[in-house]
mmCIF file of C-alpha atoms in Angstrom:
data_model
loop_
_atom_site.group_PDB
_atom_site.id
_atom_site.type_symbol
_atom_site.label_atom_id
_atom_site.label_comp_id
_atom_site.label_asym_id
_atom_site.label_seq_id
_atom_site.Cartn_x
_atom_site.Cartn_y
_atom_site.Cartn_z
ATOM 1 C CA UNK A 1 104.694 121.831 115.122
ATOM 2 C CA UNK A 2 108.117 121.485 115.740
ATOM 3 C CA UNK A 3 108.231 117.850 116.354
ATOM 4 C CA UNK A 4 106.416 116.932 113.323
ATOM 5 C CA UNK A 5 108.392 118.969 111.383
ATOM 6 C CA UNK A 6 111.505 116.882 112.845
ATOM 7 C CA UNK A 7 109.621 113.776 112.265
ATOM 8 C CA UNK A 8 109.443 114.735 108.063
ATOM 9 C CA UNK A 9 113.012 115.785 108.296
ATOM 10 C CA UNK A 10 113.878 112.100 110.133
ATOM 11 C CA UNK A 11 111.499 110.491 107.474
ATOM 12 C CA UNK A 12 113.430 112.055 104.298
ATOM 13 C CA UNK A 13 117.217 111.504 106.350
ATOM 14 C CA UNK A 14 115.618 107.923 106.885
ATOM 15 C CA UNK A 15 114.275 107.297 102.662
ATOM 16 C CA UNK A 16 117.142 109.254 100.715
ATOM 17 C CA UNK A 17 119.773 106.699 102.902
ATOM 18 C CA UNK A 18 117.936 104.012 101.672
ATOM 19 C CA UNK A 19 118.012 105.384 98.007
ATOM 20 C CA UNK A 20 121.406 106.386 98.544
ATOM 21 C CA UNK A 21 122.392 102.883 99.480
ATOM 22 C CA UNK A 22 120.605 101.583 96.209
ATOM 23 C CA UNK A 23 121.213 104.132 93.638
ATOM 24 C CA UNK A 24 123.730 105.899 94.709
ATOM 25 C CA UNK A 25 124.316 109.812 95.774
ATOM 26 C CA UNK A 26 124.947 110.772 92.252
ATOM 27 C CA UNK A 27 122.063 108.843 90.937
ATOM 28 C CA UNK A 28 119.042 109.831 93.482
ATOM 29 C CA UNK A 29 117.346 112.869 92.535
ATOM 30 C CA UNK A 30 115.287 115.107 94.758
ATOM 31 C CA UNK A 31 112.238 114.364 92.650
ATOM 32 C CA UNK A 32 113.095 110.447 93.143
ATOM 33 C CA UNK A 33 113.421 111.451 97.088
ATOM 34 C CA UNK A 34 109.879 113.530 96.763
ATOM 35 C CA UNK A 35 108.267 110.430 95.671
ATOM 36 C CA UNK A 36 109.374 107.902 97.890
ATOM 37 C CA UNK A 37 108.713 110.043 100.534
ATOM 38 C CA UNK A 38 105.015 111.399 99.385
ATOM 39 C CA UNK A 39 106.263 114.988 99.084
ATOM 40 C CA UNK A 40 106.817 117.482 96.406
ATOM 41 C CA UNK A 41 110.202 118.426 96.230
ATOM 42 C CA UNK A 42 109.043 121.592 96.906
ATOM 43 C CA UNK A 43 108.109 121.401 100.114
ATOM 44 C CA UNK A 44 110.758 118.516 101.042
ATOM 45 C CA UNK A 45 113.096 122.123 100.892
ATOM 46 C CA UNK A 46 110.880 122.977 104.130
ATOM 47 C CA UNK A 47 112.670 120.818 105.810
ATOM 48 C CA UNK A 48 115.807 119.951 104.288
ATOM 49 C CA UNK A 49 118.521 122.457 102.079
ATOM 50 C CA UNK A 50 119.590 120.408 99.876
ATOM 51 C CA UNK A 51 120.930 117.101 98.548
ATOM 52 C CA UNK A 52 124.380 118.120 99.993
ATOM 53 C CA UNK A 53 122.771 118.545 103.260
ATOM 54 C CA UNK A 54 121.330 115.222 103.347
ATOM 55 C CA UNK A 55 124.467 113.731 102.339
ATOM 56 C CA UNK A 56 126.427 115.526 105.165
ATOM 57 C CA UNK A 57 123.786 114.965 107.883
ATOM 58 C CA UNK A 58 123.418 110.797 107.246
ATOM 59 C CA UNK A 59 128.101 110.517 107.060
ATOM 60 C CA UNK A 60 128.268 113.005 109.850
ATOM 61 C CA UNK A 61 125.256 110.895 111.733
ATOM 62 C CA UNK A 62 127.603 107.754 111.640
ATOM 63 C CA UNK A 63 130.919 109.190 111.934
ATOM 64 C CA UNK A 64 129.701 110.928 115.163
ATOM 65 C CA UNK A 65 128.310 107.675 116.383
ATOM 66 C CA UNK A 66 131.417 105.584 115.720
ATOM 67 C CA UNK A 67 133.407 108.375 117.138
ATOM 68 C CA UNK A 68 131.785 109.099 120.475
ATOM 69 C CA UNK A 69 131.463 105.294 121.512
ATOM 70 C CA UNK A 70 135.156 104.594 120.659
ATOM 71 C CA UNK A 71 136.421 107.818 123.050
ATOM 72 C CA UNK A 72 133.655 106.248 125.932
ATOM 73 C CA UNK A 73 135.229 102.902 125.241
ATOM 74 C CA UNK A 74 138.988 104.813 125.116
ATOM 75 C CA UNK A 75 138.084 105.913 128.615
ATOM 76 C CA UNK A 76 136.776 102.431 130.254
ATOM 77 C CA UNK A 77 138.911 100.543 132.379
ATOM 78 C CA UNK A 78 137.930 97.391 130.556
ATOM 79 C CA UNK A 79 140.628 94.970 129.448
ATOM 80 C CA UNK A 80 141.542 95.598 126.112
ATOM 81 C CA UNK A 81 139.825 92.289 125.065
ATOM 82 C CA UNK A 82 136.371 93.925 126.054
ATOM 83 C CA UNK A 83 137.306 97.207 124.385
ATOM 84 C CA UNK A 84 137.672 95.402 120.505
ATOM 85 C CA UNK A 85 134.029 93.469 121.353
ATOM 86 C CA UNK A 86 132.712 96.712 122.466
ATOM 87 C CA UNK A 87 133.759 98.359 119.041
ATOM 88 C CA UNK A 88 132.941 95.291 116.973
ATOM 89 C CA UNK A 89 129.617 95.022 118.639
ATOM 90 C CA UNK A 90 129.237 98.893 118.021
ATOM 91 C CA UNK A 91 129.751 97.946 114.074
ATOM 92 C CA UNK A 92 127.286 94.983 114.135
ATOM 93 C CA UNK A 93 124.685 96.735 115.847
ATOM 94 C CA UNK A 94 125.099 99.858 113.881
ATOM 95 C CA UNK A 95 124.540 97.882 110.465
ATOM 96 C CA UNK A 96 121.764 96.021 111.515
ATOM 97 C CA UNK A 97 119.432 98.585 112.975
ATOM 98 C CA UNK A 98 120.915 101.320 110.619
ATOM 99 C CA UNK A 99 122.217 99.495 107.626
ATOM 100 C CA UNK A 100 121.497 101.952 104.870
ATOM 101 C CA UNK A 101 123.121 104.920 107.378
ATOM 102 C CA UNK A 102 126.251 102.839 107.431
ATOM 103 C CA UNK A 103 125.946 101.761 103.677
ATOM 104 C CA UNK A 104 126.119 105.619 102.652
ATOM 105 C CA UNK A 105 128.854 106.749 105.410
ATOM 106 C CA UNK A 106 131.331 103.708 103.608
ATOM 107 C CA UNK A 107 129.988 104.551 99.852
ATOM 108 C CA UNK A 108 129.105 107.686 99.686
ATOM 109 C CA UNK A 109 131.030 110.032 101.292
ATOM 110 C CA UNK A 110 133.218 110.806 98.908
ATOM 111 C CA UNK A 111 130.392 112.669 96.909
ATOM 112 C CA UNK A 112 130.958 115.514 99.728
ATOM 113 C CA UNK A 113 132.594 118.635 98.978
ATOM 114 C CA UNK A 114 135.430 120.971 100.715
ATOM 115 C CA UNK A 115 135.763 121.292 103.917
ATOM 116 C CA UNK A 116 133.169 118.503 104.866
ATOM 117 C CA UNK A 117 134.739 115.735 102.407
ATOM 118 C CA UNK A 118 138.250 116.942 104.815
ATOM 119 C CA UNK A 119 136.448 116.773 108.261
ATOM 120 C CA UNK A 120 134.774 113.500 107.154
ATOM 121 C CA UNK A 121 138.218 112.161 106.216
ATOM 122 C CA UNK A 122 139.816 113.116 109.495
ATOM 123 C CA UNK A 123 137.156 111.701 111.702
ATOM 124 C CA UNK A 124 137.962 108.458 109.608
ATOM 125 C CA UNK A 125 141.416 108.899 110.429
ATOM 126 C CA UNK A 126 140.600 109.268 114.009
ATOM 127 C CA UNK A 127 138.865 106.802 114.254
ATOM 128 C CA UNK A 128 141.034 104.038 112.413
ATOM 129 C CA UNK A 129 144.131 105.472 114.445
ATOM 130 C CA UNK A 130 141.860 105.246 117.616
ATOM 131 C CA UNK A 131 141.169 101.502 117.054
ATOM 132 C CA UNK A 132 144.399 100.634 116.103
ATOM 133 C CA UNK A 133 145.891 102.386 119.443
ATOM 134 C CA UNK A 134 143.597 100.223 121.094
ATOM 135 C CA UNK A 135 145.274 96.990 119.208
ATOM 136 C CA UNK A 136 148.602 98.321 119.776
ATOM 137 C CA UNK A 137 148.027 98.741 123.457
ATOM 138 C CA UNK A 138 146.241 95.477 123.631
ATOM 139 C CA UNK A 139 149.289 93.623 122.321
ATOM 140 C CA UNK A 140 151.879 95.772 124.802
ATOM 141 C CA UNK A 141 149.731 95.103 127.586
ATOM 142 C CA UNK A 142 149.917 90.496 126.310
ATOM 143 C CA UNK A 143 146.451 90.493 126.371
ATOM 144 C CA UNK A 144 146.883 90.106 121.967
ATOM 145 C CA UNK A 145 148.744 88.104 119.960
ATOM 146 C CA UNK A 146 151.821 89.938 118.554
ATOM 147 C CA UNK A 147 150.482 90.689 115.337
ATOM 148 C CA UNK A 148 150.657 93.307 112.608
ATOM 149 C CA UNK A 149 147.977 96.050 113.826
ATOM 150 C CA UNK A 150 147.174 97.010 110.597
ATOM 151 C CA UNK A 151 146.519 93.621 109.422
ATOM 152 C CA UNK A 152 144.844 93.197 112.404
ATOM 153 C CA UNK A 153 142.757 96.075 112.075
ATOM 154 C CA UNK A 154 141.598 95.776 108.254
ATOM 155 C CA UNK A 155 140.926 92.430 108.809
ATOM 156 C CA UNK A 156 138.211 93.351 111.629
ATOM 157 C CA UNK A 157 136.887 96.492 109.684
ATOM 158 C CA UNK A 158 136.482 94.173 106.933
ATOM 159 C CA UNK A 159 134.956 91.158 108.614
ATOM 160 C CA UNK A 160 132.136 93.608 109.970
ATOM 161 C CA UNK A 161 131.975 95.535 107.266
ATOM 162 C CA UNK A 162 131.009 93.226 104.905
ATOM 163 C CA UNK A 163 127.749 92.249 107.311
ATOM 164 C CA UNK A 164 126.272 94.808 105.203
ATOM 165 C CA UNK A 165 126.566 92.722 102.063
ATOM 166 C CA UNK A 166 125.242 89.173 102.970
ATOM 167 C CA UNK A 167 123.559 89.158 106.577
ATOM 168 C CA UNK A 168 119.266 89.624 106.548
ATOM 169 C CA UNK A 169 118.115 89.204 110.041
ATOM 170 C CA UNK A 170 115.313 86.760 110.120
ATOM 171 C CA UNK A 171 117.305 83.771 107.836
ATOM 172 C CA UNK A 172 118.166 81.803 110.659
ATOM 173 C CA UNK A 173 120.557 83.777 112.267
ATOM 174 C CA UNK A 174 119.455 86.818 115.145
ATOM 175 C CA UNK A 175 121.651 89.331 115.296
ATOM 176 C CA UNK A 176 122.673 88.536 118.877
ATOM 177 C CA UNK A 177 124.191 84.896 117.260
ATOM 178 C CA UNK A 178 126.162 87.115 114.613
ATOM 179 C CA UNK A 179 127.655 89.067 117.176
ATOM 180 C CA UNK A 180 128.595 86.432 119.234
ATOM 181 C CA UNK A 181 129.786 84.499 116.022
ATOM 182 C CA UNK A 182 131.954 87.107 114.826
ATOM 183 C CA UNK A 183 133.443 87.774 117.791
ATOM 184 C CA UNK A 184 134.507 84.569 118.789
ATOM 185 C CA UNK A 185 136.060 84.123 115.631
ATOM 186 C CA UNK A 186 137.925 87.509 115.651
ATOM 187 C CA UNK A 187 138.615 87.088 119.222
ATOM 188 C CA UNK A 188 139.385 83.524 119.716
ATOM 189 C CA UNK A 189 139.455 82.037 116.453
ATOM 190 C CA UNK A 190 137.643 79.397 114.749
ATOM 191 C CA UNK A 191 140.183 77.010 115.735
ATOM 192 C CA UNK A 192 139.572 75.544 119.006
ATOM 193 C CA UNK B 1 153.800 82.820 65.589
ATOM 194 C CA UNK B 2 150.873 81.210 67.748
ATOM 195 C CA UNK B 3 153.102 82.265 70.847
ATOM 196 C CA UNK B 4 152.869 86.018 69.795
ATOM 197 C CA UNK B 5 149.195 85.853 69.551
ATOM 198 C CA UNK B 6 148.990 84.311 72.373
ATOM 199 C CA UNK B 7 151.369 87.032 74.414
ATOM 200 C CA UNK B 8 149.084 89.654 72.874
ATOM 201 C CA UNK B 9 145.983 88.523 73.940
ATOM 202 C CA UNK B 10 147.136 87.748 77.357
ATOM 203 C CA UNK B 11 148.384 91.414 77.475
ATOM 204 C CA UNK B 12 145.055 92.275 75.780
ATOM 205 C CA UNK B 13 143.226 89.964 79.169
ATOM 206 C CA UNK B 14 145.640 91.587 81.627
ATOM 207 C CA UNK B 15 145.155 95.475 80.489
ATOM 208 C CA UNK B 16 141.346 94.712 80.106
ATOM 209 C CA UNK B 17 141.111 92.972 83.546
ATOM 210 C CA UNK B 18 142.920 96.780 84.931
ATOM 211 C CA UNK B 19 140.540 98.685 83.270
ATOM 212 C CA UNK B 20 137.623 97.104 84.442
ATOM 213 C CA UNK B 21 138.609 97.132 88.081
ATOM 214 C CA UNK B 22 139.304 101.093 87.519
ATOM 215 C CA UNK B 23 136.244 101.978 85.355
ATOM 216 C CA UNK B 24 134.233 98.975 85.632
ATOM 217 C CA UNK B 25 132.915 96.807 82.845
ATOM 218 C CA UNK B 26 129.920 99.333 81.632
ATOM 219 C CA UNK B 27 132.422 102.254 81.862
ATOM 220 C CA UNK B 28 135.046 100.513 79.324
ATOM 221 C CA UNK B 29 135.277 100.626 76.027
ATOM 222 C CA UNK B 30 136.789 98.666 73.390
ATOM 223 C CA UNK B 31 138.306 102.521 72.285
ATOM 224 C CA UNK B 32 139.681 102.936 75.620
ATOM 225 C CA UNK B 33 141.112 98.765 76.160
ATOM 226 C CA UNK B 34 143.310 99.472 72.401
ATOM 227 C CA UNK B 35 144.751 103.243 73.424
ATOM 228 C CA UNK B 36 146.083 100.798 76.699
ATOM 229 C CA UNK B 37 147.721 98.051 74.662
ATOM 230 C CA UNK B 38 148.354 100.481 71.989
ATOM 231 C CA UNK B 39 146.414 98.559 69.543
ATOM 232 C CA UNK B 40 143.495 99.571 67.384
ATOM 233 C CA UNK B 41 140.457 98.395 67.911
ATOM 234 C CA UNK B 42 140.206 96.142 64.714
ATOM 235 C CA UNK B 43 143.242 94.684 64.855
ATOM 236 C CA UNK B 44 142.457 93.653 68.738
ATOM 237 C CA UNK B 45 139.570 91.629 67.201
ATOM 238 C CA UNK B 46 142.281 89.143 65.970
ATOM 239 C CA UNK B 47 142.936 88.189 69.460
ATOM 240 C CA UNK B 48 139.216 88.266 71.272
ATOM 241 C CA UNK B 49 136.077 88.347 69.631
ATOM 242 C CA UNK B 50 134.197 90.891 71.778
ATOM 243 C CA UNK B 51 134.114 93.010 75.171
ATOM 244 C CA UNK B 52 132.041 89.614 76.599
ATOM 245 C CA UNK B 53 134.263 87.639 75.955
ATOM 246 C CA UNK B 54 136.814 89.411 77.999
ATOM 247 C CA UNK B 55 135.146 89.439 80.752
ATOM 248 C CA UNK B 56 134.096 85.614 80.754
ATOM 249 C CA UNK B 57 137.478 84.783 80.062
ATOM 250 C CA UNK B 58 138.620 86.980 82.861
ATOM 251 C CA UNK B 59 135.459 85.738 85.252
ATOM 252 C CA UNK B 60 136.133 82.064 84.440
ATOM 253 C CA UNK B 61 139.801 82.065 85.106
ATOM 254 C CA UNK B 62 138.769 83.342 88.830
ATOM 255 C CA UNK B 63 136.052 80.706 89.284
ATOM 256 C CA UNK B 64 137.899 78.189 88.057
ATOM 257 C CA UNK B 65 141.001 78.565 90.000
ATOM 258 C CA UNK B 66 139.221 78.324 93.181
ATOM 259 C CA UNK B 67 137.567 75.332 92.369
ATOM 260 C CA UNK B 68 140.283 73.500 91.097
ATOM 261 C CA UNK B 69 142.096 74.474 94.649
ATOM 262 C CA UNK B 70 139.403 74.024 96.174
ATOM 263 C CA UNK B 71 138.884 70.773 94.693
ATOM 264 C CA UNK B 72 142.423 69.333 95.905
ATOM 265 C CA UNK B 73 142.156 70.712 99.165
ATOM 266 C CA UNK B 74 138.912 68.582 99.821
ATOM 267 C CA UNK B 75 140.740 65.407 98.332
ATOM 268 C CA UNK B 76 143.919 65.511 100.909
ATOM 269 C CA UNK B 77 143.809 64.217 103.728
ATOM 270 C CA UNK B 78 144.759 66.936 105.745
ATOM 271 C CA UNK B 79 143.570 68.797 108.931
ATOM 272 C CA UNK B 80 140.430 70.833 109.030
ATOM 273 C CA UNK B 81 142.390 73.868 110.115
ATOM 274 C CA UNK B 82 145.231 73.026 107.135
ATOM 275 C CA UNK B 83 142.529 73.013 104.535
ATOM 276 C CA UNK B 84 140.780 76.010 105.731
ATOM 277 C CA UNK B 85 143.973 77.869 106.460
ATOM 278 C CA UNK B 86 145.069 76.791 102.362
ATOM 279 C CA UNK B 87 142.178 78.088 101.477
ATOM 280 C CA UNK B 88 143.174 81.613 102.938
ATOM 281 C CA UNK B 89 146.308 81.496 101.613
ATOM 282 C CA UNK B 90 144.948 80.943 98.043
ATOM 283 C CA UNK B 91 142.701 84.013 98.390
ATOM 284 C CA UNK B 92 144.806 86.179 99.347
ATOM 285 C CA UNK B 93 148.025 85.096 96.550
ATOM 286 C CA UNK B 94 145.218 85.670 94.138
ATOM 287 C CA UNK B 95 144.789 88.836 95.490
ATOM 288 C CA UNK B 96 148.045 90.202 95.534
ATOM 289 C CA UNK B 97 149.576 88.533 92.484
ATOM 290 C CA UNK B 98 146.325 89.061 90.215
ATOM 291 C CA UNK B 99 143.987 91.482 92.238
ATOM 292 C CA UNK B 100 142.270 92.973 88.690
ATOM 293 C CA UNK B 101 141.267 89.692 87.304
ATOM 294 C CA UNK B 102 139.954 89.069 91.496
ATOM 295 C CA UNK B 103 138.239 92.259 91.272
ATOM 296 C CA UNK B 104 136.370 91.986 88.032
ATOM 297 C CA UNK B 105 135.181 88.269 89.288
ATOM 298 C CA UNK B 106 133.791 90.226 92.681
ATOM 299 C CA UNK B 107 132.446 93.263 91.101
ATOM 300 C CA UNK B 108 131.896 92.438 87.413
ATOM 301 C CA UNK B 109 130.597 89.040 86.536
ATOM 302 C CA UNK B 110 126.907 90.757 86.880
ATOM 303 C CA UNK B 111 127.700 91.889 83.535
ATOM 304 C CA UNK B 112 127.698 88.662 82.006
ATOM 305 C CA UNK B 113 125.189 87.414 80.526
ATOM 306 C CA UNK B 114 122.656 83.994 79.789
ATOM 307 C CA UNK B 115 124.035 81.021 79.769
ATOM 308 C CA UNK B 116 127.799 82.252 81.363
ATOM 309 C CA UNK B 117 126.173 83.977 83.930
ATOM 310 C CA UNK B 118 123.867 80.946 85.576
ATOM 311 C CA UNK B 119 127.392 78.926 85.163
ATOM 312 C CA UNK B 120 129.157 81.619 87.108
ATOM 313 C CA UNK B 121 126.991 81.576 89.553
ATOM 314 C CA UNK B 122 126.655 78.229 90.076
ATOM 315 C CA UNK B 123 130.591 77.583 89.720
ATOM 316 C CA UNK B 124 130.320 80.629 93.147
ATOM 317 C CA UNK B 125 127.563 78.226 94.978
ATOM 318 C CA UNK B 126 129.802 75.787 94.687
ATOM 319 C CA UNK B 127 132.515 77.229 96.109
ATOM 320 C CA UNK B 128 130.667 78.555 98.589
ATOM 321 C CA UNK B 129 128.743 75.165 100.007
ATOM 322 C CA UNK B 130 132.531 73.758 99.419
ATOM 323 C CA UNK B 131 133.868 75.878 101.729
ATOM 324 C CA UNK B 132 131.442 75.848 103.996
ATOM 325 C CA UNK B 133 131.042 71.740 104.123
ATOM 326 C CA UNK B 134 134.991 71.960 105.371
ATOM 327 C CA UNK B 135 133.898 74.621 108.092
ATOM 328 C CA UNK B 136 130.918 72.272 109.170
ATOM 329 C CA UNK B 137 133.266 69.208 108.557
ATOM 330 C CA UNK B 138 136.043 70.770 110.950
ATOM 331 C CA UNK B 139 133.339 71.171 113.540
ATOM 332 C CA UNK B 140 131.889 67.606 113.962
ATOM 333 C CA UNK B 141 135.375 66.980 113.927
ATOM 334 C CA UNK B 142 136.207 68.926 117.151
ATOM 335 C CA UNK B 143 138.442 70.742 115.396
ATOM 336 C CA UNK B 144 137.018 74.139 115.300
ATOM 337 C CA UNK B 145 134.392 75.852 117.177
ATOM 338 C CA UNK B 146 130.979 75.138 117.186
ATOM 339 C CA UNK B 147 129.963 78.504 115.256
ATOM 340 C CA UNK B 148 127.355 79.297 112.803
ATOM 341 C CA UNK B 149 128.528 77.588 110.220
ATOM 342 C CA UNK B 150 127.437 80.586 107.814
ATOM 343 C CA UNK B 151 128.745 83.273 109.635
ATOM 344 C CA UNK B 152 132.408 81.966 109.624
ATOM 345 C CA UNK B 153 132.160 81.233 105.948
ATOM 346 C CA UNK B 154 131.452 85.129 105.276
ATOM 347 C CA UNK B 155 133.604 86.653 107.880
ATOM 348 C CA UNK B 156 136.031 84.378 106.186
ATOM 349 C CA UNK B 157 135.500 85.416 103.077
ATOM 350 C CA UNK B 158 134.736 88.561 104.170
ATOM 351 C CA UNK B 159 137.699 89.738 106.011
ATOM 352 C CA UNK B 160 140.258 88.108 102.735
ATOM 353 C CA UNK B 161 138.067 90.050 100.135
ATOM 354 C CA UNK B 162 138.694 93.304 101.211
ATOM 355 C CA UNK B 163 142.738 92.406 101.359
ATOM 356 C CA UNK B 164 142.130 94.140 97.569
ATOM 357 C CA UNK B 165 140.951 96.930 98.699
ATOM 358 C CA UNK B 166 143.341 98.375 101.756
ATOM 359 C CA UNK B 167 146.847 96.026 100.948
ATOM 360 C CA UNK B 168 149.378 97.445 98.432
ATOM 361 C CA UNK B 169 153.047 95.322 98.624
ATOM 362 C CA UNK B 170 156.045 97.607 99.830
ATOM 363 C CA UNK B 171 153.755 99.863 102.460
ATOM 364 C CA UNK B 172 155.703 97.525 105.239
ATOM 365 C CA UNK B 173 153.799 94.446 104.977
ATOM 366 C CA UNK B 174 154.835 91.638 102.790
ATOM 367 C CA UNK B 175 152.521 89.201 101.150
ATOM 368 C CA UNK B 176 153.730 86.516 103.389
ATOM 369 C CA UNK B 177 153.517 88.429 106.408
ATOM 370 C CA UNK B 178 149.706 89.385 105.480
ATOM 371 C CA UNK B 179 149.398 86.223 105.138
ATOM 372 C CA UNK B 180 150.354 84.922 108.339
ATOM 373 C CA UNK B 181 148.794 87.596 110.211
ATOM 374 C CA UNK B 182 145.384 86.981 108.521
ATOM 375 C CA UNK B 183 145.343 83.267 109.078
ATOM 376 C CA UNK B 184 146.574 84.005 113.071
ATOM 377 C CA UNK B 185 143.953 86.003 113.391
ATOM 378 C CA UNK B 186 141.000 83.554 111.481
ATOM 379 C CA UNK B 187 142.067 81.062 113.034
ATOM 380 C CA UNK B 188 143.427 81.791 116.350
ATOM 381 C CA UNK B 189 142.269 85.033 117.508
ATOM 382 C CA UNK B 190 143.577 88.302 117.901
ATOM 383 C CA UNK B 191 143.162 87.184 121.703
ATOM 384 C CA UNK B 192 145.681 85.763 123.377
#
């Protein structure tokens, strides 16, 4: 009983990110959800609170993931070299098995309220000061190029960001080849 | 005479092109474009004929200055890595000296419509396949890596678009600095 009933609350999480992603937070209803889901709303509310609870579960779902693997990767003794492919694999990975997840937790988030839209914030904040520690270091330590770590840093949140937008696995490209693509360019560079 | 007509409707382009990026195209109204130049309505419809035509004046001016750059950068006879690295350094001028009018061409140009969108689009495939034939170019050329020729074009393109959405001038990096630090990165790596 219990696992079904965490299956239907996985299979709503799983549709309203897709809707999200589409429509939007502000323009999915809970009757929209209901129907691509095959439930009345009114028993959808067996399993879920609310619209704000779906909202907070899917951001807190990725900001959790992106979180944990950068303090296991914080606490590696890999170069620092290793420890940007491990986080820009993390991204990749992330937006191609769970694109609409990711979608919501860069779109969406700012449709949450008080003290979650704060805590949501400040594991963003974490996070970006995490990865840009790990930069820094990287640069201190001559494994980097001396650059500017913020440029350095929104250029590599933006590179993998936009995956989102323009990669569809199965045109001629597996998502193994994109990761290994992208990093060699952020990593190496396309110039030889 | 002409001249002043031709100031206002610039300043009529330029306040348009701000609004859009803020509110987007839909969420704009003719209304709220003359309470920004301090015009009325009516007496704006001596400089533009309608809200479309804004926005394909606005779109066009974006499409076309990348092809025309593009254009010359394909007819020197410069290095692979010189022509890709100008075309970085257009993107991101563009972006800082005229992000609004780059903004509505990224987010807005859906709104046009017919005729001036299949041109739009078409002038973007071009640009694209452009861009891309210097990548692949550069390649058989030994002078870049052999990547997907695909995914470098969009983490390109990727990792400059977003430039609008993180940089603002005076927070400690200068345009030429962001700049430099973007085409390091592209094109050398972040790796030492």
């Amino acid at each position: 009983m219990k696992k079904v009933k965490t299956n239907k609350r996985q299979l709503i999480l799983d549709e309203a990110a897709k809707l999200f992603k589409e429509r939007g937070f502000a323009g999915t209803s809970m009757r929209d959800l209901g129907a691509q889901v095959g439930m009345e709303a009114a028993s959808m509310y067996n399993h879920i609170n609310s619209k704000d609870e779906i909202l907070e579960t899917i951001c807190f779902y990725v900001s959790n993931t992106y979180i944990s693997h950068l303090t296991e990767i914080e606490n590696t003794a890999d170069s620092y070299v290793d420890k940007i492919k491990a986080l820009i694999r993390l991204h990749i990975r992330l937006m191609v098995e769970d694109g609409a997840a990711v979608s919501v937790g860069n779109n969406d988030w700012k449709y949450l309220t008080g003290n979650k839209l704060a805590e949501f914030k400040e594991a963003r904040k974490r996070y970006e000061r995490g990865f840009a520690t790990l930069i820094e270091e990287g640069i201190a330590a001559g494994e980097f190029q001396p650059v500017n770590v913020s440029v350095a840093l929104f250029t590599i949140l933006s590179a993998v960001r936009w995956v989102e937008l323009w990669y569809r696995p199965g045109r001629g490209v597996s998502p193994e080849e994109l990761e290994e693509n992208i990093m060699t360019i952020l990593l190496n560079g396309l110039a030889r």
